[in-house]
């Protein structure tokens, strides 16, 4: 039960250190946050004895990112594939944070 709260806190600390160590990098500290929140969400579903579809959801998101990026890059030949993947990856931390908060509410209720 303690790991459910500890893992996201560790993720925030790691994100803070990444931002301090690499201040001018193209990636930011919040780019690693989904890995910490996904593992915490998996622990919540194990604690609630509910089936966990997190690995399949993450795989589906990753496949959709690649498909959408390739589709946009082929359709609009001047759009960079890296920028498109980056734009879609930026939505993943927000999604995992909301998923984590929702599962915490389900755990409490």
Coordinates of N, CA and C in Angstrom, one line a residue:
X1 N 0.8 -1.2 0.0 CA 0.0 0.0 0.0 C 0.9 1.3 0.0
X2 N 2.0 1.2 0.7 CA 2.9 2.4 0.8 C 3.5 2.7 -0.6
X3 N 3.8 1.6 -1.4 CA 4.4 1.8 -2.7 C 3.4 2.6 -3.7
X4 N 2.1 2.5 -3.4 CA 1.2 3.2 -4.3 C 1.4 4.7 -4.2
X5 N 1.8 5.2 -3.1 CA 2.1 6.6 -2.9 C 3.6 7.0 -3.1
X6 N 4.4 6.0 -2.8 CA 5.9 6.2 -2.8 C 6.4 6.3 -4.3
X7 N 5.9 5.5 -5.1 CA 6.4 5.4 -6.5 C 6.2 6.7 -7.3
X8 N 5.0 7.4 -7.2 CA 4.9 8.7 -7.9 C 5.7 9.8 -7.3
X9 N 6.0 9.7 -5.9 CA 6.8 10.7 -5.3 C 8.3 10.5 -5.8
X10 N 8.7 9.3 -5.9 CA 10.0 9.0 -6.5 C 10.1 9.5 -7.9
X11 N 9.0 9.3 -8.7 CA 9.0 9.8 -10.0 C 9.1 11.3 -10.1
X12 N 8.5 12.0 -9.2 CA 8.6 13.5 -9.1 C 10.0 13.9 -8.8
X13 N 10.7 13.2 -7.9 CA 12.0 13.5 -7.5 C 13.0 13.3 -8.7
X14 N 12.8 12.2 -9.4 CA 13.6 11.9 -10.6 C 13.4 12.9 -11.6
X15 N 12.1 13.4 -11.8 CA 11.9 14.4 -12.8 C 12.5 15.7 -12.4
X16 N 12.5 16.0 -11.2 CA 13.2 17.3 -10.7 C 14.7 17.2 -11.0
X17 N 15.3 16.1 -10.7 CA 16.7 15.9 -10.9 C 17.1 15.9 -12.4
X18 N 16.3 15.3 -13.2 CA 16.5 15.4 -14.6 C 16.5 16.8 -15.1
X19 N 15.5 17.6 -14.7 CA 15.4 19.0 -15.1 C 16.6 19.8 -14.6
X20 N 17.2 19.5 -13.4 CA 18.3 20.2 -12.9 C 19.6 19.8 -13.6
X21 N 19.8 18.5 -13.9 CA 21.0 18.0 -14.5 C 21.1 18.4 -16.0
X22 N 19.9 18.3 -16.7 CA 19.9 18.6 -18.1 C 18.9 19.8 -18.4
X23 N 19.3 21.0 -18.0 CA 18.3 22.1 -18.2 C 18.0 22.5 -19.6
X24 N 18.9 22.2 -20.5 CA 18.7 22.7 -21.9 C 18.4 21.5 -22.9
X25 N 18.1 20.3 -22.3 CA 17.9 19.2 -23.1 C 16.5 19.3 -23.8
X26 N 16.3 18.5 -24.9 CA 15.0 18.5 -25.6 C 14.0 17.8 -24.8
X27 N 14.4 16.8 -23.9 CA 13.4 16.1 -23.1 C 13.3 16.9 -21.7
X28 N 12.2 16.7 -21.1 CA 12.1 17.3 -19.8 C 11.9 16.2 -18.7
X29 N 11.9 16.5 -17.5 CA 11.8 15.5 -16.4 C 10.4 14.8 -16.4
X30 N 9.4 15.6 -16.9 CA 8.0 14.9 -16.8 C 7.9 13.9 -17.9
X31 N 8.9 13.8 -18.8 CA 8.8 12.7 -19.8 C 8.9 11.3 -19.2
X32 N 9.5 11.2 -18.1 CA 9.7 9.9 -17.4 C 8.6 9.6 -16.5
X33 N 7.7 10.5 -16.2 CA 6.7 10.3 -15.2 C 5.7 9.2 -15.6
X34 N 5.3 9.0 -16.8 CA 4.4 7.9 -17.1 C 4.8 6.5 -16.6
X35 N 6.1 6.3 -16.6 CA 6.6 5.0 -16.2 C 6.3 4.8 -14.7
X36 N 6.5 5.8 -13.9 CA 6.2 5.8 -12.5 C 4.7 5.7 -12.2
X37 N 3.9 6.5 -12.9 CA 2.5 6.5 -12.6 C 1.8 5.2 -13.1
X38 N 2.3 4.6 -14.2 CA 1.8 3.4 -14.7 C 2.0 2.2 -13.7
X39 N 3.2 2.2 -13.1 CA 3.5 1.1 -12.2 C 2.7 1.3 -10.9
X40 N 2.4 2.6 -10.5 CA 1.6 2.8 -9.3 C 0.1 2.5 -9.6
X41 N -0.3 2.7 -10.9 CA -1.7 2.3 -11.2 C -1.8 0.8 -11.3
X42 N -0.8 0.1 -11.7 CA -0.8 -1.3 -11.7 C -0.9 -1.9 -10.2
X43 N -0.2 -1.2 -9.3 CA -0.3 -1.6 -7.9 C -1.7 -1.4 -7.3
X44 N -2.3 -0.3 -7.7 CA -3.7 0.0 -7.2 C -4.6 -1.1 -7.7
X45 N -4.5 -1.5 -9.0 CA -5.5 -2.5 -9.5 C -5.2 -3.9 -8.8
X46 N -3.9 -4.1 -8.5 CA -3.6 -5.4 -7.8 C -4.2 -5.3 -6.4
X47 N -4.1 -4.2 -5.7 CA -4.6 -4.0 -4.4 C -6.1 -4.2 -4.3
X48 N -6.8 -3.7 -5.4 CA -8.3 -3.7 -5.4 C -8.8 -5.1 -6.0
X49 N -7.8 -6.0 -6.3 CA -8.2 -7.3 -6.9 C -9.0 -7.1 -8.2
X50 N -8.7 -6.1 -9.0 CA -9.4 -5.9 -10.3 C -8.4 -6.3 -11.4
X51 N -8.9 -6.7 -12.5 CA -8.0 -7.0 -13.6 C -7.3 -5.8 -14.1
X52 N -6.1 -5.9 -14.5 CA -5.3 -4.8 -14.9 C -5.0 -4.8 -16.4
X53 N -5.5 -3.8 -17.1 CA -5.2 -3.7 -18.5 C -4.2 -2.7 -18.9
X54 N -3.4 -2.3 -17.9 CA -2.4 -1.2 -18.1 C -1.4 -1.5 -19.1
X55 N -0.8 -2.7 -19.1 CA 0.3 -3.0 -20.2 C -0.3 -2.9 -21.6
X56 N -1.6 -3.5 -21.7 CA -2.2 -3.5 -23.0 C -2.6 -2.1 -23.4
X57 N -3.1 -1.3 -22.5 CA -3.4 0.1 -22.8 C -2.2 0.9 -23.2
X58 N -1.1 0.7 -22.5 CA 0.1 1.4 -22.9 C 0.6 1.0 -24.2
X59 N 0.6 -0.3 -24.5 CA 1.0 -0.8 -25.8 C 0.1 -0.3 -26.9
X60 N -1.2 -0.2 -26.6 CA -2.1 0.3 -27.6 C -1.9 1.8 -27.9
X61 N -1.6 2.6 -26.8 CA -1.3 4.0 -27.0 C 0.0 4.2 -27.8
X62 N 1.0 3.3 -27.5 CA 2.3 3.4 -28.3 C 2.1 3.1 -29.8
X63 N 1.3 2.1 -30.1 CA 1.0 1.7 -31.4 C 0.2 2.8 -32.1
X64 N -0.8 3.4 -31.4 CA -1.5 4.5 -32.0 C -0.7 5.7 -32.3
X65 N 0.3 6.0 -31.4 CA 1.2 7.1 -31.6 C 2.0 6.9 -32.9
X66 N 2.5 5.7 -33.1 CA 3.3 5.4 -34.3 C 2.4 5.5 -35.5
X67 N 1.2 4.9 -35.5 CA 0.3 4.9 -36.7 C -0.1 6.4 -37.0
X68 N -0.5 7.2 -36.0 CA -0.9 8.5 -36.3 C 0.3 9.3 -36.8
X69 N 1.5 9.1 -36.2 CA 2.7 9.9 -36.7 C 3.1 9.5 -38.1
X70 N 3.1 8.2 -38.4 CA 3.4 7.8 -39.8 C 2.4 8.3 -40.8
X71 N 1.1 8.3 -40.4 CA 0.0 8.8 -41.3 C 0.2 10.3 -41.6
X72 N 0.5 11.1 -40.5 CA 0.7 12.5 -40.7 C 2.0 12.8 -41.5
X73 N 3.0 12.0 -41.3 CA 4.3 12.3 -42.0 C 4.2 11.9 -43.4
X74 N 3.4 10.9 -43.8 CA 3.2 10.5 -45.2 C 2.3 11.5 -45.9
X75 N 1.2 11.9 -45.2 CA 0.2 12.8 -45.8 C 0.8 14.2 -46.0
X76 N 1.5 14.7 -45.0 CA 2.1 16.0 -45.1 C 3.6 15.8 -45.1
X77 N 4.2 15.8 -46.3 CA 5.6 15.4 -46.4 C 6.6 16.3 -45.7
X78 N 6.2 17.5 -45.3 CA 7.1 18.4 -44.7 C 7.0 18.4 -43.1
X79 N 6.2 17.5 -42.6 CA 6.1 17.4 -41.1 C 7.1 16.4 -40.6
X80 N 7.8 16.7 -39.6 CA 8.8 15.9 -39.0 C 8.1 14.8 -38.2
X81 N 8.6 13.5 -38.4 CA 8.0 12.4 -37.7 C 8.4 12.5 -36.2
X82 N 9.6 13.0 -35.9 CA 10.1 13.2 -34.5 C 9.2 14.2 -33.8
X83 N 8.9 15.3 -34.4 CA 8.1 16.3 -33.8 C 6.7 15.8 -33.5
X84 N 6.1 15.0 -34.4 CA 4.8 14.5 -34.2 C 4.8 13.5 -33.1
X85 N 5.7 12.6 -33.0 CA 5.8 11.6 -31.9 C 6.0 12.4 -30.6
X86 N 6.8 13.4 -30.6 CA 7.0 14.2 -29.4 C 5.7 14.9 -28.9
X87 N 5.0 15.4 -29.9 CA 3.7 16.1 -29.5 C 2.7 15.1 -28.9
X88 N 2.7 13.9 -29.5 CA 1.8 12.9 -28.9 C 2.3 12.3 -27.6
X89 N 3.6 12.2 -27.4 CA 4.2 11.7 -26.1 C 3.9 12.7 -25.0
X90 N 3.8 14.0 -25.3 CA 3.5 15.0 -24.3 C 2.1 14.8 -23.6
X91 N 1.2 14.2 -24.3 CA -0.1 13.9 -23.7 C -0.1 12.7 -22.8
X92 N 0.9 11.8 -22.9 CA 0.9 10.7 -22.0 C 1.1 11.0 -20.6
X93 N 2.0 11.9 -20.1 CA 2.1 12.2 -18.7 C 0.8 12.7 -18.1
X94 N 0.1 13.5 -18.8 CA -1.2 14.1 -18.3 C -2.2 12.9 -18.2
X95 N -2.3 12.0 -19.2 CA -3.2 10.9 -19.1 C -2.9 10.0 -17.9
X96 N -1.6 9.7 -17.7 CA -1.3 8.8 -16.6 C -1.6 9.5 -15.2
X97 N -1.4 10.8 -15.1 CA -1.7 11.4 -13.8 C -3.2 11.4 -13.6
X98 N -4.0 11.7 -14.6 CA -5.4 11.6 -14.3 C -5.9 10.2 -14.1
X99 N -5.3 9.2 -14.7 CA -5.6 7.8 -14.5 C -5.3 7.4 -13.1
X100 N -4.1 7.9 -12.6 CA -3.7 7.6 -11.2 C -4.6 8.2 -10.2
X101 N -5.0 9.5 -10.4 CA -5.9 10.1 -9.5 C -7.3 9.4 -9.5
X102 N -7.8 9.0 -10.7 CA -9.0 8.3 -10.7 C -9.0 7.0 -10.0
X103 N -7.9 6.3 -10.2 CA -7.8 5.0 -9.5 C -7.7 5.2 -7.9
X104 N -7.0 6.3 -7.5 CA -6.9 6.6 -6.1 C -8.3 6.9 -5.5
X105 N -9.1 7.6 -6.3 CA -10.5 7.9 -5.9 C -11.3 6.6 -5.8
X106 N -11.1 5.7 -6.7 CA -11.8 4.4 -6.7 C -11.3 3.6 -5.5
X107 N -10.1 3.7 -5.1 CA -9.5 3.0 -4.0 C -10.1 3.5 -2.7
X108 N -10.2 4.8 -2.6 CA -10.8 5.4 -1.3 C -12.3 5.1 -1.2
X109 N -13.0 5.2 -2.3 CA -14.4 5.0 -2.3 C -14.7 3.5 -2.2

